[in-house]
Amino acid sequence: MSEVHACKSCGAPVSGRFCTACGEKVLTPDDHTLKHYLGALLNAFTFVEGKFWNTLKAVVLRPGELSAAYMDGRRVKHMRPVAFFFLANFIYFAVPLFETFNTRLNSQLHNQQYSGWAQRKVEAHLAESGRTLEGFKVLYEPASANNAKLLLVTMVFLLLLPMSVLYLRKRKYVSAYVTASFELMSFYLWVATLALSVALHRAHRATGHGHNSGRWLGG
Ligand SMILES: [Zn+2]
């Protein structure tokens, strides 16, 4: 294993088991056995899972640590803050009872201060397009969910402004603020997801009701 050869990925000279330039592993005949392959597959899962739990624990229990570690160059133990944010985003919207950022049409038309205005808008739209309210709902809900996701991403960048004002004198890199924003929004999403899941579970048991997927937050 001592002879030097070119790395298959980046072409840099390699003499050990890994390329020091890009990290590519030098394959041995052993790597091609089924046993090794399955082992690597399992390893990949537990590795990702370990990172996920580390990151979730850090974000919920020790807010700020993920960003600090990331900017400090301690990155292997956690998921990247951006990836973690998009995972949180995905899970948040996979659970259908959250309406904070995604207020449903019924709630818009009946439970909001502006519901009178919203009703007139929808009625005008229905009259103009010839759609039924049900037909409109089918179009509205996914569009509203997409807007809500976009709004969450927008929030990350809106957070940059107060954050940079708050820490103006620290002269940090802009990337430090972006990272902290992603972490803050992840914190919000995970805490909301966890807290609401617990609340739902409790209410479920207390009332013994089957489906209660209505307006939990009252819009
Ligand atoms: Zn390489």
PDB file of N, CA and C and ligand atoms in Angstrom, residues 7 9-12 19 21-24, ligand 1:
ATOM      1  N   CYS A   7      -5.286   9.869  -7.254  1.00  0.00           N
ATOM      2  CA  CYS A   7      -6.635   9.733  -6.691  1.00  0.00           C
ATOM      3  C   CYS A   7      -7.652   9.641  -7.821  1.00  0.00           C
ATOM      4  N   SER A   9     -10.705  10.444  -7.812  1.00  0.00           N
ATOM      5  CA  SER A   9     -11.658  11.564  -7.862  1.00  0.00           C
ATOM      6  C   SER A   9     -11.012  12.882  -8.256  1.00  0.00           C
ATOM      7  N   CYS A  10      -9.835  13.187  -7.685  1.00  0.00           N
ATOM      8  CA  CYS A  10      -9.283  14.521  -7.939  1.00  0.00           C
ATOM      9  C   CYS A  10      -7.903  14.479  -8.580  1.00  0.00           C
ATOM     10  N   GLY A  11      -7.306  13.294  -8.689  1.00  0.00           N
ATOM     11  CA  GLY A  11      -6.029  13.190  -9.393  1.00  0.00           C
ATOM     12  C   GLY A  11      -4.806  13.502  -8.552  1.00  0.00           C
ATOM     13  N   ALA A  12      -5.015  13.897  -7.301  1.00  0.00           N
ATOM     14  CA  ALA A  12      -3.872  14.204  -6.436  1.00  0.00           C
ATOM     15  C   ALA A  12      -3.139  12.905  -6.091  1.00  0.00           C
ATOM     16  N   CYS A  19      -7.369   9.798   0.233  1.00  0.00           N
ATOM     17  CA  CYS A  19      -6.739  10.939  -0.435  1.00  0.00           C
ATOM     18  C   CYS A  19      -6.722  12.114   0.533  1.00  0.00           C
ATOM     19  N   ALA A  21      -6.223  15.139  -0.268  1.00  0.00           N
ATOM     20  CA  ALA A  21      -6.758  16.345  -0.901  1.00  0.00           C
ATOM     21  C   ALA A  21      -8.287  16.372  -0.858  1.00  0.00           C
ATOM     22  N   CYS A  22      -8.945  15.237  -1.184  1.00  0.00           N
ATOM     23  CA  CYS A  22     -10.406  15.275  -1.265  1.00  0.00           C
ATOM     24  C   CYS A  22     -11.079  14.269  -0.345  1.00  0.00           C
ATOM     25  N   GLY A  23     -10.339  13.403   0.298  1.00  0.00           N
ATOM     26  CA  GLY A  23     -10.945  12.472   1.248  1.00  0.00           C
ATOM     27  C   GLY A  23     -11.415  11.163   0.632  1.00  0.00           C
ATOM     28  N   GLU A  24     -11.245  10.994  -0.676  1.00  0.00           N
ATOM     29  CA  GLU A  24     -11.693   9.759  -1.343  1.00  0.00           C
ATOM     30  C   GLU A  24     -10.953   8.553  -0.779  1.00  0.00           C
TER      31      GLU A  24
HETATM   32 ZN    ZN B   1      -8.639  13.089  -4.165  1.00  0.00          ZN
END
